[in-house]
């Protein structure tokens, strides 16, 4: 018979076609993050056209962002079932259909459905598969690949901001939505580049699984009744299938809970300043193109900040305590918003946009890396799905709350102060709780070593090693290939 390793999926190639995949992820991630922000150019005119308030028009971007994040688990399930390529291609088709349909809307409610839900769901099917496919193609060079792919967001925003203003001046907002719908169809082309990797995994996994089941059935027949144990096995298999998509045991993970609470609070003020930056500039008397150029300045600084932050975070001084660096970036972002009301001139808004782009790029560059640092690569997909479910609520409420403050006080400064205060609070919370988490981890590690060095408790030592190896396998991103190989050998031994 053929060797078991012959059909096993190869390790990440860390190059080759992977760089083409990075380019496809660059396009799809860029549209997923930048498109909801670029639509803010049309909000003032759509608001006048339908006669709505600031809070009502803000729901368009808010629903789109919330749908993009909230549909993360659905996207994860589809990727596990069909792979990244068809999911991203279908998502690009949905984006195009949603924007083309929005060009014929006659009410703000129809815009909520077409732009918010349909286009937002299409962007969700572009975002998460692109992040997952990079992890399959890269291991050693993953920080570089992620940095290049995530740079698609500022590049797209830098391009979309003046492009949207040009389209509006020449074709109006309806004609612009038609053209943007056609542009979003390029996500289908980007998805076509996501060639699957490791096609030989399934047959070998099935063969080993069948051998394990046969051995288990033989043991059940020898030991006792088969019916009860088979039912228990079926229940366990059902739970494992559910846990394959969403690992709910993460809610027992202390670091994951700290990350989740801090990020839920952060997103309450994360996107609103970008949504209202261009309308705020127009409100102060700045012309349309200059207002749109502020978003381009933000995007250009963001474009440099993301890879630079990735290099700094990957250094041997910052990497062991990357959670502190992430907390500082969030608090720095909030401080920029608190100082924004002092920028009354166009020069002041340029300075604010530059610092905002730097802080925004720092947060986005470490958003996924800090989560993987906490939970490991093996549980990363489930962690992203659970985090996006919780974050979509505050993402949904953030811009409308800012719009309500603008409608109530007739001034934008209260919206910026609210966002800044919330983000400073979130950064402070993460800093304090991560300090507590690091102290507890050091204490637990010290206790584990003490138990291992105790010669009287041999059994406790063996159990501690077993549990430590299990936790390291789940939480250590670099040990995932070893875990799969070790699991295959263990199944073969049990079958024997």
CSV table of C-alpha atoms in Angstrom, one decimal:
chain,number,residue,atom,x,y,z
A,1,UNK,CA,0.0,0.0,0.0
A,2,UNK,CA,1.0,3.6,-0.5
A,3,UNK,CA,2.6,5.5,2.4
A,4,UNK,CA,0.2,7.6,4.4
A,5,UNK,CA,2.4,10.6,3.9
A,6,UNK,CA,2.1,10.4,0.1
A,7,UNK,CA,-1.4,11.9,0.0
A,8,UNK,CA,-1.0,14.2,2.9
A,9,UNK,CA,-1.3,17.9,2.2
A,10,UNK,CA,2.0,19.7,1.8
A,11,UNK,CA,3.1,22.5,4.1
A,12,UNK,CA,2.6,26.1,3.1
A,13,UNK,CA,4.8,26.9,0.1
A,14,UNK,CA,5.7,30.4,1.4
A,15,UNK,CA,6.0,31.8,-2.1
A,16,UNK,CA,5.3,30.8,-5.7
A,17,UNK,CA,1.6,31.1,-6.6
A,18,UNK,CA,1.1,32.4,-3.0
A,19,UNK,CA,2.2,35.9,-4.1
A,20,UNK,CA,-0.6,35.8,-6.8
A,21,UNK,CA,-3.0,34.8,-4.0
A,22,UNK,CA,-1.7,37.8,-2.0
A,23,UNK,CA,-2.5,40.1,-4.9
A,24,UNK,CA,-6.1,38.7,-5.1
A,25,UNK,CA,-6.4,39.2,-1.3
A,26,UNK,CA,-5.1,42.7,-1.8
A,27,UNK,CA,-8.0,43.5,-4.1
A,28,UNK,CA,-10.8,41.7,-2.2
A,29,UNK,CA,-9.7,43.0,1.3
A,30,UNK,CA,-9.2,46.5,-0.1
A,31,UNK,CA,-12.8,46.6,-1.4
A,32,UNK,CA,-14.1,45.0,1.8
A,33,UNK,CA,-12.6,47.7,4.1
A,34,UNK,CA,-12.4,50.8,1.9
A,35,UNK,CA,-15.7,50.7,0.0
A,36,UNK,CA,-18.0,51.5,3.0
A,37,UNK,CA,-15.8,54.5,3.8
A,38,UNK,CA,-15.6,55.7,0.3
A,39,UNK,CA,-19.4,55.9,0.0
A,40,UNK,CA,-19.4,58.8,2.5
A,41,UNK,CA,-18.7,61.1,-0.5
A,42,UNK,CA,-22.3,60.6,-1.7
A,43,UNK,CA,-24.1,61.0,1.7
A,44,UNK,CA,-24.6,64.7,1.7
A,45,UNK,CA,-26.3,64.7,-1.7
A,46,UNK,CA,-28.3,61.5,-1.0
A,47,UNK,CA,-29.4,63.2,2.3
A,48,UNK,CA,-30.7,66.2,0.4
A,49,UNK,CA,-32.3,64.1,-2.3
A,50,UNK,CA,-34.4,62.0,0.1
A,51,UNK,CA,-34.7,64.7,2.8
A,52,UNK,CA,-33.3,62.6,5.6
A,53,UNK,CA,-31.3,63.4,8.7
A,54,UNK,CA,-27.6,62.7,9.5
A,55,UNK,CA,-28.5,59.8,11.7
A,56,UNK,CA,-30.8,58.2,9.0
A,57,UNK,CA,-28.2,58.5,6.2
A,58,UNK,CA,-25.5,57.1,8.6
A,59,UNK,CA,-27.4,53.9,8.8
A,60,UNK,CA,-26.3,53.0,5.2
A,61,UNK,CA,-22.7,52.6,6.1
A,62,UNK,CA,-23.5,51.3,9.5
A,63,UNK,CA,-25.7,48.5,8.2
A,64,UNK,CA,-23.0,47.7,5.5
A,65,UNK,CA,-20.2,47.5,8.1
A,66,UNK,CA,-22.3,45.5,10.6
A,67,UNK,CA,-23.4,43.0,7.9
A,68,UNK,CA,-19.8,42.7,6.7
A,69,UNK,CA,-18.6,41.8,10.2
A,70,UNK,CA,-21.8,39.9,11.4
A,71,UNK,CA,-21.8,37.5,8.4
A,72,UNK,CA,-18.2,36.4,9.3
A,73,UNK,CA,-19.4,33.0,10.7
A,74,UNK,CA,-21.5,32.3,7.6
A,75,UNK,CA,-18.5,33.1,5.5
A,76,UNK,CA,-16.3,30.8,7.6
A,77,UNK,CA,-18.8,27.9,7.2
A,78,UNK,CA,-19.0,28.4,3.5
A,79,UNK,CA,-15.2,28.5,3.2
A,80,UNK,CA,-14.9,25.2,5.2
A,81,UNK,CA,-17.5,23.6,2.9
A,82,UNK,CA,-16.6,24.9,-0.6
A,83,UNK,CA,-13.2,26.7,-0.3
A,84,UNK,CA,-12.2,30.3,-0.6
A,85,UNK,CA,-12.3,30.6,-4.4
A,86,UNK,CA,-16.1,30.1,-5.1
A,87,UNK,CA,-17.0,32.0,-1.9
A,88,UNK,CA,-15.1,35.1,-3.0
A,89,UNK,CA,-16.4,34.9,-6.5
A,90,UNK,CA,-20.0,34.7,-5.3
A,91,UNK,CA,-19.4,37.6,-2.9
A,92,UNK,CA,-18.1,39.8,-5.8
A,93,UNK,CA,-21.3,39.0,-7.7
A,94,UNK,CA,-23.4,40.0,-4.8
A,95,UNK,CA,-21.6,43.3,-4.4
A,96,UNK,CA,-22.1,44.1,-8.0
A,97,UNK,CA,-25.8,43.2,-7.9
A,98,UNK,CA,-26.3,45.2,-4.7
A,99,UNK,CA,-24.8,48.4,-6.0
A,100,UNK,CA,-26.5,48.2,-9.4
A,101,UNK,CA,-29.8,47.7,-7.7
A,102,UNK,CA,-29.2,50.7,-5.4
A,103,UNK,CA,-28.9,52.9,-8.5
A,104,UNK,CA,-32.7,52.4,-9.0
A,105,UNK,CA,-33.8,52.9,-5.3
A,106,UNK,CA,-36.6,55.4,-4.6
A,107,UNK,CA,-36.4,55.5,-0.8
A,108,UNK,CA,-33.8,55.4,2.0
A,109,UNK,CA,-35.2,52.0,3.1
A,110,UNK,CA,-34.4,50.5,-0.3
A,111,UNK,CA,-30.8,51.8,0.1
A,112,UNK,CA,-30.6,50.1,3.4
A,113,UNK,CA,-31.4,46.8,1.8
A,114,UNK,CA,-29.4,47.1,-1.4
A,115,UNK,CA,-26.3,48.9,-0.2
A,116,UNK,CA,-26.4,47.8,3.5
A,117,UNK,CA,-27.4,44.2,3.4
A,118,UNK,CA,-26.8,42.8,-0.1
A,119,UNK,CA,-23.5,44.7,-0.8
A,120,UNK,CA,-22.4,44.2,2.9
A,121,UNK,CA,-23.0,40.5,2.7
A,122,UNK,CA,-21.0,40.3,-0.5
A,123,UNK,CA,-18.1,42.2,1.2
A,124,UNK,CA,-18.2,39.7,4.1
A,125,UNK,CA,-17.8,36.8,1.6
A,126,UNK,CA,-14.7,38.7,0.3
A,127,UNK,CA,-13.0,39.6,3.6
A,128,UNK,CA,-12.7,36.4,5.7
A,129,UNK,CA,-11.8,33.9,2.9
A,130,UNK,CA,-9.0,36.2,1.8
A,131,UNK,CA,-7.5,36.3,5.3
A,132,UNK,CA,-7.8,32.5,5.6
A,133,UNK,CA,-6.3,31.6,2.3
A,134,UNK,CA,-3.1,33.6,3.1
A,135,UNK,CA,-2.6,31.4,6.2
A,136,UNK,CA,-2.8,28.3,4.0
A,137,UNK,CA,-0.1,29.6,1.6
A,138,UNK,CA,2.3,31.2,4.1
A,139,UNK,CA,3.8,30.3,7.4
A,140,UNK,CA,7.3,31.8,7.8
A,141,UNK,CA,6.5,34.8,5.6
A,142,UNK,CA,2.9,35.2,6.9
A,143,UNK,CA,3.4,38.7,8.6
A,144,UNK,CA,4.8,40.1,5.3
A,145,UNK,CA,2.0,38.5,3.2
A,146,UNK,CA,-0.7,39.8,5.6
A,147,UNK,CA,0.9,43.2,5.6
A,148,UNK,CA,0.8,43.4,1.8
A,149,UNK,CA,-2.7,42.1,1.6
A,150,UNK,CA,-4.0,44.5,4.3
A,151,UNK,CA,-2.4,47.4,2.5
A,152,UNK,CA,-5.2,47.0,-0.1
A,153,UNK,CA,-7.5,48.9,2.2
A,154,UNK,CA,-5.6,52.3,2.2
A,155,UNK,CA,-4.7,51.9,-1.5
A,156,UNK,CA,-8.4,51.4,-2.4
A,157,UNK,CA,-9.5,54.2,-0.2
A,158,UNK,CA,-6.9,56.5,-1.6
A,159,UNK,CA,-8.3,55.7,-5.1
A,160,UNK,CA,-12.0,55.5,-4.4
A,161,UNK,CA,-12.3,58.9,-2.6
A,162,UNK,CA,-11.4,61.1,-5.6
A,163,UNK,CA,-12.9,58.6,-8.0
A,164,UNK,CA,-16.3,58.8,-6.3
A,165,UNK,CA,-16.2,62.6,-6.4
A,166,UNK,CA,-15.4,62.5,-10.1
A,167,UNK,CA,-18.1,60.0,-10.8
A,168,UNK,CA,-20.7,62.1,-8.8
A,169,UNK,CA,-19.8,65.3,-10.7
A,170,UNK,CA,-20.2,63.6,-14.1
A,171,UNK,CA,-22.9,61.0,-13.6
A,172,UNK,CA,-24.7,61.8,-10.3
A,173,UNK,CA,-25.1,59.4,-7.5
A,174,UNK,CA,-27.3,57.0,-9.4
A,175,UNK,CA,-24.9,56.7,-12.4
A,176,UNK,CA,-22.0,56.4,-9.9
A,177,UNK,CA,-23.6,53.5,-8.2
A,178,UNK,CA,-24.0,51.7,-11.6
A,179,UNK,CA,-20.3,52.2,-12.4
A,180,UNK,CA,-19.2,51.2,-8.9
A,181,UNK,CA,-21.3,48.0,-9.1
A,182,UNK,CA,-19.4,47.1,-12.3
A,183,UNK,CA,-16.0,47.9,-10.6
A,184,UNK,CA,-16.9,45.6,-7.7
A,185,UNK,CA,-17.3,42.7,-10.1
A,186,UNK,CA,-13.5,42.7,-10.2
A,187,UNK,CA,-13.7,40.8,-6.9
A,188,UNK,CA,-14.8,37.8,-8.9
A,189,UNK,CA,-11.5,38.0,-10.8
A,190,UNK,CA,-9.6,38.3,-7.5
A,191,UNK,CA,-11.4,35.2,-6.2
A,192,UNK,CA,-10.5,33.2,-9.3
A,193,UNK,CA,-6.8,33.6,-8.3
A,194,UNK,CA,-7.4,31.7,-5.0
A,195,UNK,CA,-6.3,28.3,-6.3
A,196,UNK,CA,-6.9,25.6,-3.7
A,197,UNK,CA,-3.9,24.0,-1.9
A,198,UNK,CA,-3.5,20.5,-0.6
A,199,UNK,CA,-6.1,18.5,-2.6
A,200,UNK,CA,-4.8,15.2,-1.2
A,201,UNK,CA,-5.8,15.8,2.3
A,202,UNK,CA,-9.4,14.6,2.2
A,203,UNK,CA,-8.8,11.0,1.0
A,204,UNK,CA,-6.1,10.3,3.6
A,205,UNK,CA,-8.1,11.8,6.4
A,206,UNK,CA,-11.1,9.7,5.4
A,207,UNK,CA,-9.0,6.5,5.3
A,208,UNK,CA,-7.5,7.2,8.7
A,209,UNK,CA,-10.9,8.1,10.1
A,210,UNK,CA,-12.5,4.9,8.8
A,211,UNK,CA,-9.7,2.8,10.3
A,212,UNK,CA,-10.2,4.5,13.7
A,213,UNK,CA,-13.9,3.8,13.5
A,214,UNK,CA,-13.4,0.2,12.7
A,215,UNK,CA,-11.0,-0.2,15.6
A,216,UNK,CA,-13.5,1.6,17.9
A,217,UNK,CA,-16.4,-0.7,16.8
A,218,UNK,CA,-14.2,-3.8,17.5
A,219,UNK,CA,-13.4,-2.6,20.9
A,220,UNK,CA,-17.1,-1.8,21.6
A,221,UNK,CA,-18.1,-5.3,20.5
A,222,UNK,CA,-15.6,-6.9,22.9
A,223,UNK,CA,-16.3,-4.6,25.9
A,224,UNK,CA,-20.1,-4.4,26.0
A,225,UNK,CA,-23.3,-3.2,24.2
A,226,UNK,CA,-22.8,-1.4,21.0
A,227,UNK,CA,-26.0,0.7,20.9
A,228,UNK,CA,-25.4,3.0,23.9
A,229,UNK,CA,-21.8,3.7,22.9
A,230,UNK,CA,-22.7,4.3,19.3
A,231,UNK,CA,-25.3,6.9,20.4
A,232,UNK,CA,-22.7,8.6,22.5
A,233,UNK,CA,-20.3,8.5,19.7
A,234,UNK,CA,-22.9,10.1,17.4
A,235,UNK,CA,-23.6,12.9,19.9
A,236,UNK,CA,-19.9,13.5,20.2
A,237,UNK,CA,-19.4,13.6,16.4
A,238,UNK,CA,-22.3,16.1,16.1
A,239,UNK,CA,-20.8,18.3,18.8
A,240,UNK,CA,-17.4,18.1,17.0
A,241,UNK,CA,-19.0,19.1,13.7
A,242,UNK,CA,-20.5,22.2,15.3
A,243,UNK,CA,-17.3,23.0,17.1
A,244,UNK,CA,-15.4,22.7,13.8
A,245,UNK,CA,-17.0,26.0,12.7
A,246,UNK,CA,-17.3,27.9,15.9
A,247,UNK,CA,-15.2,26.8,18.9
A,248,UNK,CA,-17.3,28.0,21.8
A,249,UNK,CA,-14.7,26.8,24.3
A,250,UNK,CA,-12.9,30.0,23.5
A,251,UNK,CA,-15.2,31.8,25.9
A,252,UNK,CA,-13.2,30.0,28.6
A,253,UNK,CA,-10.0,31.5,27.2
A,254,UNK,CA,-9.0,34.5,29.4
A,255,UNK,CA,-7.0,36.3,26.8
A,256,UNK,CA,-9.7,35.9,24.2
A,257,UNK,CA,-12.4,37.4,26.5
A,258,UNK,CA,-10.1,40.4,27.2
A,259,UNK,CA,-9.6,40.9,23.5
A,260,UNK,CA,-13.3,40.5,22.8
A,261,UNK,CA,-14.5,43.1,25.4
A,262,UNK,CA,-11.9,45.6,24.4
A,263,UNK,CA,-12.6,45.4,20.7
A,264,UNK,CA,-16.4,45.5,21.2
A,265,UNK,CA,-15.9,48.8,23.1
A,266,UNK,CA,-13.4,50.1,20.6
A,267,UNK,CA,-15.6,49.6,17.5
A,268,UNK,CA,-18.3,51.9,19.1
A,269,UNK,CA,-16.1,54.8,18.0
A,270,UNK,CA,-13.8,53.3,15.3
A,271,UNK,CA,-15.6,53.9,12.0
A,272,UNK,CA,-17.8,57.0,12.7
A,273,UNK,CA,-14.9,59.5,12.3
A,274,UNK,CA,-14.1,58.2,8.8
A,275,UNK,CA,-17.8,58.2,7.8
A,276,UNK,CA,-18.2,61.9,8.9
A,277,UNK,CA,-14.8,63.3,8.0
A,278,UNK,CA,-15.8,64.4,4.4
A,279,UNK,CA,-19.2,65.7,5.5
A,280,UNK,CA,-17.6,67.6,8.4
A,281,UNK,CA,-15.1,69.3,6.0
A,282,UNK,CA,-18.0,70.3,3.7
A,283,UNK,CA,-19.9,71.6,6.7
A,284,UNK,CA,-17.0,73.9,7.5
A,285,UNK,CA,-17.1,75.4,4.0
A,286,UNK,CA,-14.4,73.4,2.3
A,287,UNK,CA,-15.1,72.4,-1.4
A,288,UNK,CA,-16.0,68.9,-2.4
A,289,UNK,CA,-12.7,67.9,-3.9
A,290,UNK,CA,-10.7,69.2,-1.0
A,291,UNK,CA,-13.0,67.3,1.4
A,292,UNK,CA,-12.5,64.1,-0.6
A,293,UNK,CA,-8.7,64.7,-0.6
A,294,UNK,CA,-8.7,64.4,3.2
A,295,UNK,CA,-9.7,60.8,2.8
A,296,UNK,CA,-6.9,60.3,0.3
A,297,UNK,CA,-4.4,61.8,2.8
A,298,UNK,CA,-5.6,59.5,5.5
A,299,UNK,CA,-5.3,56.5,3.1
A,300,UNK,CA,-1.8,57.4,2.0
A,301,UNK,CA,-0.5,57.7,5.6
A,302,UNK,CA,-2.4,54.5,6.4
A,303,UNK,CA,-0.7,52.8,3.5
A,304,UNK,CA,2.8,53.5,5.0
A,305,UNK,CA,1.7,52.9,8.6
A,306,UNK,CA,0.5,49.3,8.2
A,307,UNK,CA,3.6,47.6,6.9
A,308,UNK,CA,5.8,49.8,9.1
A,309,UNK,CA,3.7,48.7,12.2
A,310,UNK,CA,4.0,45.1,11.1
A,311,UNK,CA,7.8,45.4,11.0
A,312,UNK,CA,7.9,47.0,14.4
A,313,UNK,CA,5.5,44.6,15.9
A,314,UNK,CA,7.5,41.6,14.6
A,315,UNK,CA,10.7,42.8,16.3
A,316,UNK,CA,12.1,40.9,19.2
A,317,UNK,CA,11.4,43.9,21.6
A,318,UNK,CA,7.7,44.3,20.8
A,319,UNK,CA,6.6,40.8,19.7
A,320,UNK,CA,6.6,39.3,23.2
A,321,UNK,CA,4.4,42.1,24.5
A,322,UNK,CA,2.4,42.9,21.3
A,323,UNK,CA,-0.8,43.3,23.3
A,324,UNK,CA,0.6,46.4,25.0
A,325,UNK,CA,1.5,47.9,21.6
A,326,UNK,CA,-2.1,47.2,20.4
A,327,UNK,CA,-3.5,48.9,23.4
A,328,UNK,CA,-1.3,52.0,22.8
A,329,UNK,CA,-2.5,52.2,19.2
A,330,UNK,CA,-6.1,52.2,20.2
A,331,UNK,CA,-5.6,54.9,22.9
A,332,UNK,CA,-3.6,57.0,20.4
A,333,UNK,CA,-6.4,56.7,17.9
A,334,UNK,CA,-8.8,58.1,20.5
A,335,UNK,CA,-6.5,60.9,21.4
A,336,UNK,CA,-6.5,62.1,17.8
A,337,UNK,CA,-10.3,62.3,17.8
A,338,UNK,CA,-10.4,64.2,21.1
A,339,UNK,CA,-8.1,66.8,19.5
A,340,UNK,CA,-10.0,67.0,16.2
A,341,UNK,CA,-12.4,69.9,17.3
A,342,UNK,CA,-9.3,72.1,17.6
A,343,UNK,CA,-8.7,71.8,13.9
A,344,UNK,CA,-10.9,74.6,12.5
A,345,UNK,CA,-9.0,75.3,9.3
A,346,UNK,CA,-8.2,73.1,6.3
A,347,UNK,CA,-4.6,72.9,7.4
A,348,UNK,CA,-5.7,71.6,10.8
A,349,UNK,CA,-7.9,69.0,9.1
A,350,UNK,CA,-4.9,67.8,7.0
A,351,UNK,CA,-2.8,67.4,10.2
A,352,UNK,CA,-5.7,65.5,11.9
A,353,UNK,CA,-6.1,63.3,8.8
A,354,UNK,CA,-2.4,62.5,8.9
A,355,UNK,CA,-2.3,61.5,12.5
A,356,UNK,CA,-5.7,59.7,12.2
A,357,UNK,CA,-4.3,57.7,9.2
A,358,UNK,CA,-1.2,56.7,11.3
A,359,UNK,CA,-3.3,55.6,14.3
A,360,UNK,CA,-5.9,53.8,12.1
A,361,UNK,CA,-3.1,51.9,10.3
A,362,UNK,CA,-1.5,50.9,13.5
A,363,UNK,CA,-4.7,49.4,14.8
A,364,UNK,CA,-5.7,47.6,11.6
A,365,UNK,CA,-2.2,46.2,11.2
A,366,UNK,CA,-2.3,44.4,14.5
A,367,UNK,CA,-6.1,43.6,14.7
A,368,UNK,CA,-5.7,40.0,13.5
A,369,UNK,CA,-2.1,39.4,14.6
A,370,UNK,CA,-3.0,40.1,18.2
A,371,UNK,CA,-5.9,37.7,18.1
A,372,UNK,CA,-3.7,34.9,16.6
A,373,UNK,CA,-1.1,35.6,19.2
A,374,UNK,CA,-3.7,34.9,21.9
A,375,UNK,CA,-5.5,31.8,20.5
A,376,UNK,CA,-3.1,30.3,17.9
A,377,UNK,CA,-3.5,29.4,14.3
A,378,UNK,CA,-5.6,26.3,14.9
A,379,UNK,CA,-8.4,28.2,16.6
A,380,UNK,CA,-8.0,31.4,14.7
A,381,UNK,CA,-10.9,30.8,12.2
A,382,UNK,CA,-13.4,30.2,15.0
A,383,UNK,CA,-12.1,33.1,17.0
A,384,UNK,CA,-12.6,35.5,14.1
A,385,UNK,CA,-16.1,34.3,13.6
A,386,UNK,CA,-17.0,34.7,17.3
A,387,UNK,CA,-15.4,38.2,17.5
A,388,UNK,CA,-17.2,39.5,14.4
A,389,UNK,CA,-20.5,38.4,15.8
A,390,UNK,CA,-20.0,40.4,18.9
A,391,UNK,CA,-18.4,43.4,17.1
A,392,UNK,CA,-21.2,43.9,14.6
A,393,UNK,CA,-23.5,45.2,17.3
A,394,UNK,CA,-21.3,48.2,18.2
A,395,UNK,CA,-20.3,48.7,14.5
A,396,UNK,CA,-24.0,49.0,13.7
A,397,UNK,CA,-24.6,51.5,16.4
A,398,UNK,CA,-21.5,53.6,16.2
A,399,UNK,CA,-22.2,55.9,13.1
A,400,UNK,CA,-25.9,56.4,13.9
A,401,UNK,CA,-25.1,57.5,17.5
A,402,UNK,CA,-22.6,60.0,16.0
A,403,UNK,CA,-25.4,61.2,13.6
A,404,UNK,CA,-27.8,61.6,16.5
A,405,UNK,CA,-25.2,63.8,18.3
A,406,UNK,CA,-24.8,65.9,15.2
A,407,UNK,CA,-28.6,66.3,14.7
A,408,UNK,CA,-29.1,67.2,18.4
A,409,UNK,CA,-26.3,69.7,18.9
A,410,UNK,CA,-25.8,70.9,15.3
A,411,UNK,CA,-22.1,70.5,15.6
A,412,UNK,CA,-19.7,67.7,14.7
A,413,UNK,CA,-17.3,68.2,17.6
A,414,UNK,CA,-19.5,66.2,20.1
A,415,UNK,CA,-19.4,63.2,17.7
A,416,UNK,CA,-15.5,63.3,17.6
A,417,UNK,CA,-15.3,63.7,21.4
A,418,UNK,CA,-17.6,60.7,22.0
A,419,UNK,CA,-15.5,58.5,19.6
A,420,UNK,CA,-12.2,59.7,21.2
A,421,UNK,CA,-13.4,59.1,24.8
A,422,UNK,CA,-14.7,55.6,23.9
A,423,UNK,CA,-11.4,54.6,22.2
A,424,UNK,CA,-9.2,55.9,25.0
A,425,UNK,CA,-11.3,53.9,27.5
A,426,UNK,CA,-11.0,50.8,25.3
A,427,UNK,CA,-7.2,51.2,25.0
A,428,UNK,CA,-6.8,51.7,28.8
A,429,UNK,CA,-9.0,48.7,29.5
A,430,UNK,CA,-6.9,46.5,27.2
A,431,UNK,CA,-3.6,47.7,28.7
A,432,UNK,CA,-4.7,47.0,32.3
A,433,UNK,CA,-6.3,43.6,31.6
A,434,UNK,CA,-3.4,42.4,29.4
A,435,UNK,CA,-1.0,43.3,32.2
A,436,UNK,CA,-3.1,41.2,34.5
A,437,UNK,CA,-3.2,38.4,31.9
A,438,UNK,CA,0.6,38.4,31.5
A,439,UNK,CA,1.0,38.2,35.2
A,440,UNK,CA,-1.4,35.3,35.5
A,441,UNK,CA,0.3,33.4,32.6
A,442,UNK,CA,3.7,33.8,34.3
A,443,UNK,CA,2.3,32.6,37.6
A,444,UNK,CA,0.7,29.5,35.9
A,445,UNK,CA,3.9,28.7,34.1
A,446,UNK,CA,5.9,28.9,37.3
A,447,UNK,CA,3.4,26.6,39.0
A,448,UNK,CA,3.6,24.1,36.1
A,449,UNK,CA,7.4,24.0,36.3
A,450,UNK,CA,7.3,23.5,40.0
A,451,UNK,CA,5.0,20.5,39.6
A,452,UNK,CA,7.2,19.0,36.9
A,453,UNK,CA,10.3,19.3,39.2
A,454,UNK,CA,8.5,17.6,42.1
A,455,UNK,CA,9.8,14.0,42.2
A,456,UNK,CA,7.0,12.8,44.5
A,457,UNK,CA,4.1,13.5,42.1
A,458,UNK,CA,5.0,11.5,39.0
A,459,UNK,CA,1.4,11.2,38.0
A,460,UNK,CA,0.8,14.9,38.3
A,461,UNK,CA,3.9,15.6,36.3
A,462,UNK,CA,2.8,13.4,33.4
A,463,UNK,CA,-0.7,15.0,33.4
A,464,UNK,CA,0.8,18.4,33.5
A,465,UNK,CA,3.0,17.6,30.5
A,466,UNK,CA,0.0,16.1,28.7
A,467,UNK,CA,-2.1,19.2,29.3
A,468,UNK,CA,0.7,21.6,28.5
A,469,UNK,CA,1.4,19.8,25.2
A,470,UNK,CA,-2.3,20.0,24.4
A,471,UNK,CA,-2.5,23.7,25.2
A,472,UNK,CA,0.6,24.4,23.2
A,473,UNK,CA,-0.7,22.6,20.2
A,474,UNK,CA,-4.0,24.5,20.3
A,475,UNK,CA,-2.5,27.9,21.1
A,476,UNK,CA,0.9,27.8,19.3
A,477,UNK,CA,0.6,28.9,15.6
A,478,UNK,CA,4.0,27.4,14.7
A,479,UNK,CA,3.1,23.9,16.0
A,480,UNK,CA,0.1,23.3,13.8
A,481,UNK,CA,1.9,21.1,11.2
A,482,UNK,CA,3.4,19.0,14.0
A,483,UNK,CA,-0.1,18.6,15.6
A,484,UNK,CA,-1.6,17.2,12.4
A,485,UNK,CA,1.3,14.8,11.9
A,486,UNK,CA,1.2,13.6,15.5
A,487,UNK,CA,-2.6,13.2,15.3
A,488,UNK,CA,-2.2,10.9,12.3
A,489,UNK,CA,0.4,8.7,14.0
A,490,UNK,CA,-1.8,8.5,17.1
A,491,UNK,CA,-4.7,7.3,15.1
A,492,UNK,CA,-2.6,4.6,13.4
A,493,UNK,CA,-1.3,3.4,16.8
A,494,UNK,CA,-4.9,3.2,18.1
A,495,UNK,CA,-5.9,1.2,15.0
A,496,UNK,CA,-3.0,-1.2,15.5
